[in-house]
XYZ file of C-alpha atoms in Angstrom:
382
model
C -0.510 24.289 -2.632
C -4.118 22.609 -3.255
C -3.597 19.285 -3.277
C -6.207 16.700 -4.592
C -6.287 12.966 -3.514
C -7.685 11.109 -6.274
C -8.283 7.322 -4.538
C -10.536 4.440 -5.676
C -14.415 4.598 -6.032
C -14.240 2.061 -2.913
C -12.306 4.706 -0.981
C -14.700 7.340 -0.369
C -12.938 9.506 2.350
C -16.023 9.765 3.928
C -16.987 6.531 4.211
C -13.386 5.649 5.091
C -13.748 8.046 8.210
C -16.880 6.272 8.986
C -15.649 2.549 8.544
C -12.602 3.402 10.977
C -14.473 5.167 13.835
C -17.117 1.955 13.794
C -13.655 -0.214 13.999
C -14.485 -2.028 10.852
C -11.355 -1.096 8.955
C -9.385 -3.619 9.219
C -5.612 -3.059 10.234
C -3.543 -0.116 11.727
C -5.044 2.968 9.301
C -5.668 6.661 9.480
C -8.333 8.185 10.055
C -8.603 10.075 6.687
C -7.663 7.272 3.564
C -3.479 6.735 3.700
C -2.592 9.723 5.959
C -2.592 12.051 3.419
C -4.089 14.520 5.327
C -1.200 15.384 7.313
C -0.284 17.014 4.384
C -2.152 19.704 5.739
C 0.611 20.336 8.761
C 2.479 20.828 5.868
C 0.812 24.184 4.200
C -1.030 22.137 2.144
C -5.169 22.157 1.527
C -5.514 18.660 1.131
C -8.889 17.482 -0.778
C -10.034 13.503 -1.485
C -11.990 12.309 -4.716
C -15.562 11.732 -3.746
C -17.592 8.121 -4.878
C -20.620 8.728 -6.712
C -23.961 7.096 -5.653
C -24.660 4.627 -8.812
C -27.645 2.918 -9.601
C -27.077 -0.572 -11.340
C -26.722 0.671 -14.996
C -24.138 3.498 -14.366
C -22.306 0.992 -12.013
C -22.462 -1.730 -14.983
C -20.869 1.095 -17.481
C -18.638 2.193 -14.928
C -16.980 -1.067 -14.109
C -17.858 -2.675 -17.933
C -15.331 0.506 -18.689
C -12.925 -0.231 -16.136
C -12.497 -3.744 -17.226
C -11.950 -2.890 -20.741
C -9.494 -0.455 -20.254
C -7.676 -1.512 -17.154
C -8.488 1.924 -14.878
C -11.415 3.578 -13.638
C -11.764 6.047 -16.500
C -15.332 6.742 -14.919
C -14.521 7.431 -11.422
C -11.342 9.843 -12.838
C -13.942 11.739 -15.044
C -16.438 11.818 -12.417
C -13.865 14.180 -10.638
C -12.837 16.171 -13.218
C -13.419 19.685 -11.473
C -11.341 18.835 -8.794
C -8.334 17.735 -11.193
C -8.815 20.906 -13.190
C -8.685 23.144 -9.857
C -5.539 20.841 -8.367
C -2.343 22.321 -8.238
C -1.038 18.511 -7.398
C -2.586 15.594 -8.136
C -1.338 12.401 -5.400
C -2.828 9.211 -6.953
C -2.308 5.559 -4.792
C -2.262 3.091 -7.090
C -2.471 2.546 -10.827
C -6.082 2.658 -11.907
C -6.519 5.666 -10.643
C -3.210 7.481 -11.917
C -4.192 5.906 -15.280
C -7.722 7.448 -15.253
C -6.785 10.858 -14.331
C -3.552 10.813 -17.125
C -6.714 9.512 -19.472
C -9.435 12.358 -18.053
C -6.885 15.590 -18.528
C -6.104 13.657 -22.176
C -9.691 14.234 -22.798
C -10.084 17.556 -21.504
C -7.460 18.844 -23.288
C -8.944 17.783 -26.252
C -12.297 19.508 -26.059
C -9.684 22.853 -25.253
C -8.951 25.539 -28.255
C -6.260 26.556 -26.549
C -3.561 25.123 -24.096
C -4.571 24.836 -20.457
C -3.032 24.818 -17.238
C -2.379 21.386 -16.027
C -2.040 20.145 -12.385
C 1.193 18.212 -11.418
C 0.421 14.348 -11.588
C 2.568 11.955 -8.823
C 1.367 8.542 -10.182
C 2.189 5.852 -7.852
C 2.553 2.464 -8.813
C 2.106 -0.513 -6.842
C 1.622 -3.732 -9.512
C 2.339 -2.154 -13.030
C 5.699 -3.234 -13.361
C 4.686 -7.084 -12.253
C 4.708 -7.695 -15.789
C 1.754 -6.261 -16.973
C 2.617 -3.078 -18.570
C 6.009 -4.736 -20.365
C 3.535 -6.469 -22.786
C 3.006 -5.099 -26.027
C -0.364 -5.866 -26.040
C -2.873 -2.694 -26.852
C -3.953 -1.910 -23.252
C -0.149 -2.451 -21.879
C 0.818 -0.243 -25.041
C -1.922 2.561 -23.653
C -0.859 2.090 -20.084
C 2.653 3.222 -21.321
C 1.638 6.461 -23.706
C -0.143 7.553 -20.453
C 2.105 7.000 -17.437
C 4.523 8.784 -19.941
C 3.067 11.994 -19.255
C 3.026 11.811 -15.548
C 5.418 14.576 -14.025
C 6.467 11.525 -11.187
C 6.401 8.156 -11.129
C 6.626 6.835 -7.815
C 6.871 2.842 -6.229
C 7.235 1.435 -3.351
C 9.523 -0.957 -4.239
C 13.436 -0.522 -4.817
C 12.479 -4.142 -7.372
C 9.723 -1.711 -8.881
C 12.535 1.398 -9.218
C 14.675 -0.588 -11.152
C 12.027 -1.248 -13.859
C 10.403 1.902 -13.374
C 13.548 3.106 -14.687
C 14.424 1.127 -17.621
C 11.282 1.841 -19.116
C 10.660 5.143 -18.723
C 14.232 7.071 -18.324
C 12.675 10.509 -19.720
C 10.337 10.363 -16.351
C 11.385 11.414 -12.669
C 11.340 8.259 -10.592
C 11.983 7.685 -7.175
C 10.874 4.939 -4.301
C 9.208 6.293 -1.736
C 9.094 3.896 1.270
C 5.240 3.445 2.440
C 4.330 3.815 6.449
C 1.836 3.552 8.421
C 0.562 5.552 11.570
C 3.113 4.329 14.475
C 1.385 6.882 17.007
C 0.457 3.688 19.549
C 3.587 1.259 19.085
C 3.277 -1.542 21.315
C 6.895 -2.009 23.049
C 8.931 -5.463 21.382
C 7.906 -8.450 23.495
C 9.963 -11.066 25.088
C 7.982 -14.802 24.652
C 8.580 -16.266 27.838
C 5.433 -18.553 27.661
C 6.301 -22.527 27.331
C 4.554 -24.355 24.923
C 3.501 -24.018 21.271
C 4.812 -21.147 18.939
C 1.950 -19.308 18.141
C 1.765 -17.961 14.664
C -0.107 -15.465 13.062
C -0.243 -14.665 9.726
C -2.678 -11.518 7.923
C -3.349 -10.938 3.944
C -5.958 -10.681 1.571
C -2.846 -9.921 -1.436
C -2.558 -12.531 -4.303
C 0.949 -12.442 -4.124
C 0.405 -14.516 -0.505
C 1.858 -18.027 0.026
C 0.079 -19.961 1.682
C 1.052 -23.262 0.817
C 4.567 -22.789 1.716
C 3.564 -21.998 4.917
C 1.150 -24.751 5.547
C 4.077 -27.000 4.435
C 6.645 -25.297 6.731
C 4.356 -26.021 9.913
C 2.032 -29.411 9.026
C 4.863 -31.247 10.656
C 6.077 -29.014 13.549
C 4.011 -29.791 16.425
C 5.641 -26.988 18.413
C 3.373 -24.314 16.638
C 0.188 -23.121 16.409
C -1.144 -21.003 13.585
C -3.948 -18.422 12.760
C -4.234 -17.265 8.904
C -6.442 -14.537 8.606
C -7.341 -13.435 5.149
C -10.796 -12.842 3.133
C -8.957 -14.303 -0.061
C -7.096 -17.504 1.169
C -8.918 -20.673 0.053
C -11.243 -22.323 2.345
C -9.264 -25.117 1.897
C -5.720 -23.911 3.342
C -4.596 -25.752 6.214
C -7.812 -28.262 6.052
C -6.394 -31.292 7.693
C -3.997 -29.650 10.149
C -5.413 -29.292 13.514
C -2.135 -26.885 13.920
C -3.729 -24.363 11.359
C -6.957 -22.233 11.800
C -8.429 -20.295 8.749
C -10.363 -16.979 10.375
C -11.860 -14.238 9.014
C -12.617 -10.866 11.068
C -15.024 -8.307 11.118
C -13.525 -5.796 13.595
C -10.246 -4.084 14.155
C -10.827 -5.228 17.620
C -11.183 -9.130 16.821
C -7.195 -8.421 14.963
C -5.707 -6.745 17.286
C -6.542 -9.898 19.912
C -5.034 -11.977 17.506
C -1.769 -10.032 17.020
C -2.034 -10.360 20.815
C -2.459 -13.456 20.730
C 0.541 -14.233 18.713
C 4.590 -14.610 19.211
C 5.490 -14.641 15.897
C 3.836 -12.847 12.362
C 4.521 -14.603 9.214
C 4.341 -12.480 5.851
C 4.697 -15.989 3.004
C 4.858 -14.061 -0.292
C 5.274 -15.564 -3.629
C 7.977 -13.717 -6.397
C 6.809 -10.124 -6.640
C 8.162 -7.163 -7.395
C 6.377 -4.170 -5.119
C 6.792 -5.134 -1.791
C 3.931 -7.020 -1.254
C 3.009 -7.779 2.450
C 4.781 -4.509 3.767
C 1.718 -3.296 5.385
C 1.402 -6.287 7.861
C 5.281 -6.562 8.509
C 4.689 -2.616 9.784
C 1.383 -3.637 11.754
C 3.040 -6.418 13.291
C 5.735 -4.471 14.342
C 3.718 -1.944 15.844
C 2.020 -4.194 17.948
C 5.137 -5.573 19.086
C 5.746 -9.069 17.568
C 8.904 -10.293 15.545
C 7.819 -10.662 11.942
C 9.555 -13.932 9.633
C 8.925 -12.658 5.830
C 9.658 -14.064 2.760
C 13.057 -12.495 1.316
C 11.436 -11.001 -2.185
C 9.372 -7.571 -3.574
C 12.796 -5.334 -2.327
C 11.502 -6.042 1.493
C 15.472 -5.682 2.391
C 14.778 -1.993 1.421
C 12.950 -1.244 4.185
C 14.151 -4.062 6.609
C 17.507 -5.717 7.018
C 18.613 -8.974 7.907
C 18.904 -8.329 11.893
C 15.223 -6.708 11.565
C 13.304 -9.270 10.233
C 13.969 -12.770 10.046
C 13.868 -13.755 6.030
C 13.150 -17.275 4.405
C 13.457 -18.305 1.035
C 11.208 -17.888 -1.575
C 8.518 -21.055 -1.906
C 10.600 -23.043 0.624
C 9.189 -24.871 3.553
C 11.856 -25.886 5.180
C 13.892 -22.256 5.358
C 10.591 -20.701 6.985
C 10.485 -23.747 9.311
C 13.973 -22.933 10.525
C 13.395 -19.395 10.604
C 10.268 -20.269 13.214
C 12.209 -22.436 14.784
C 15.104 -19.933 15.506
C 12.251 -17.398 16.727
C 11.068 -20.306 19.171
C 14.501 -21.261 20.093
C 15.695 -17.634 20.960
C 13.436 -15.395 22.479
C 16.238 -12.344 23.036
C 16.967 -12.113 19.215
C 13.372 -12.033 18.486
C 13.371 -8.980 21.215
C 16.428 -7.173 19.634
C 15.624 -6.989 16.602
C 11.485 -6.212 16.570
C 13.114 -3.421 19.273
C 15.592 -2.639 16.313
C 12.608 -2.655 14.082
C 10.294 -0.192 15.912
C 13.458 2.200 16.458
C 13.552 2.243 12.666
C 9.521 2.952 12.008
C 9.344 5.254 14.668
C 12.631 7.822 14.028
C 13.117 6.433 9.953
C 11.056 7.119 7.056
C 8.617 4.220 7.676
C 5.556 5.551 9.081
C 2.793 7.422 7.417
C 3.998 11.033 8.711
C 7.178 10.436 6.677
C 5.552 8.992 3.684
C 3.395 12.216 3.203
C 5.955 14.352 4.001
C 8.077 13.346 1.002
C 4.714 13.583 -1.435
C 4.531 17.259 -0.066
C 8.548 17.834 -0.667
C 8.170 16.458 -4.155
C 5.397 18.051 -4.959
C 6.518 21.375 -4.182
C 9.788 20.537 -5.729
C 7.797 19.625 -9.200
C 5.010 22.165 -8.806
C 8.041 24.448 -8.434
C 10.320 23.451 -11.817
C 6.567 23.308 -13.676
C 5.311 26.985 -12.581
C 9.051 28.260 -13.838
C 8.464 26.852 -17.288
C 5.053 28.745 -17.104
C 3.591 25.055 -17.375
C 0.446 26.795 -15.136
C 0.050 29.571 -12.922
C -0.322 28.289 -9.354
C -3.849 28.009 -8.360
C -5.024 29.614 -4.996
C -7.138 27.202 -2.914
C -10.687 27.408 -2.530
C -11.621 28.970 0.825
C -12.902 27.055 3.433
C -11.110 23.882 1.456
């Protein structure tokens, strides 16, 4: 099964390979974009969409485009043989599922005759936010596209629900996102006196970090690091309890999840399981993780996982630290409960591509049988 990766123009595979042997990707990530290459264990011949060098005016249509429209229609058609040769397509997030539906639209068009056409899996991550249930023209063409894709898949069991309301003709299905859990730290115990020490990692604009600079101006038994690129310079300013950092190196977070007895995820109302990423890296590297209960988090953690606060309340994440200060052996038992769950569940990247590999073979399968296409032999030597 020849299986193409189409990813973002900012995800070059190559370049992805590069940033994360110079430890310059930030967080726990693969070594090729997602994992998806362990599709590849899996019979598969696993190929990634390719950036395109630009100069300014191509990048200025490119991106003028992609603004219009809401996708990168460029980058899509820009990889056009590859879709054509695919037998699946795997796409990450919307504007690139969108851009591929909208390329083989195209292509069919300049066709006498019907063509075969890959399977599309079109993941979505912040469609169903509210965007696409507008009824304005690009919601309306976000819709007559993601129609057509052979699998619609979230990450979200809040995202499944709406998923599918709106589109009950389409298979739909959650499929729980992981990372690489090859160098889990064991759960630690705090036994250090003093000050909580709280770290908390995001660049995502569903982050809330107001309600956590309220939940700790006043507790003098904490200290706390926000790292994010996005946060506003003026978070925490007046605090000596709160630092504002930005890194540079995997090496410069991984000291700070060191560093750290507790990780806070503060999340505003969302509906795709925003922060999921850190709660994983956090657990990974062995800390306890307070979240905020919203996105369909309980999906992949439950209550004596994680510790959960409200949403947008101060004083329910100030308990919850408080309870992770107060009792060091709960914190233990359930991080420890945590890991058990990432390492043997399906919440680690080897699980998450294993299910895009089932379901694609599943719809590649129910597609060749209606003589949809006739399965295309990879290219040799990938």
């Amino acid at each position: 099964m020849h299986v193409f990766v189409h990813l973002s123009a900012s995800q070059d595979a190559e370049e992805w390979t590069r940033r994360w042997s110079a430890g310059t990707l930030i967080g726990i990530n693969e070594r090729k974009p997602y994992g998806y290459d362990r599709a590849e264990a899996h019979g598969c011949n696993v190929v990634f969409s390719r950036a395109h060098a630009e100069r300014l005016p191509a990048r200025t249509l490119r991106l003028g485009v992609r603004a219009l429209l809401g996708f990168d229609l460029v980058h899509a058609f820009r990889n056009r043989a590859e879709i054509q040769r695919a037998d699946v397509i795997w796409t990450h997030t919307e504007s690139q599922h969108l851009g591929v539906l909208a390329t083989l639209r195209i292509l069919e068009g300049f066709r006498c005759e019907p063509g075969r056409s890959p399977v599309l899996i079109a993941q979505c991550v912040w469609l169903f936010d509210g965007a696409v249930r507008k009824l304005d023209p690009r919601s309306l063409l976000w819709r007559a596209l993601l129609a057509r894709a052979d699998a619609i898949t979230v990450l979200s069991s809040e995202n499944l629900r709406v998923a599918r309301g709106m589109f009950p003709n389409n298979h739909t299905e959650l499929v729980r996102f992981g990372i690489r859990v090859d160098e889990m730290v064991p759960a630690r115990r705090r036994a250090r006196s003093g000050p909580l020490r709280i770290v908390a990692v995001g660049n995502d604009r569903h982050r809330d970090w107001s309600t956590l600079v309220a939940a700790v101006r006043d507790f003098e038994a904490c200290s706390a690091r926000i790292v994010s690129q996005t946060a506003p310079r003026s978070t925490g300013r007046g605090c000596a309890r709160i630092e504002l950092l930005r890194v540079s190196r995997n090496e410069e977070l991984a000291e700070l999840y060191d560093w750290a007895d507790v990780a806070v995820v503060p999340l505003k109302h969302n509906l795709h399981a925003s922060g999921i990423t850190v709660i994983e890296e956090a657990l990974v590297r062995g800390l306890p993780v307070v979240a905020t209960d919203t996105g369909g988090l309980r999906s992949y953690f439950a209550d004596d996982e994680l510790f959960y606060c409200a949403v947008g309340d101060p004083g329910s994440l100030r308990r919850q630290l408080e309870l992770c200060a107060r009792e060091p052996d709960t914190c233990h038992e359930r991080t420890a409960r945590a890991q058990t769950k990432l390492r043997e569940g399906d919440l680690n990247s080897e699980a998450y591509v294993r299910r895009h590999v089932e379901l694609s073979r599943e719809l590649f399968e129910r597609a060749a049988s209606r003589g949809v296409f006739a399965p295309q032999r990879a290219p040799a030597g990938k």
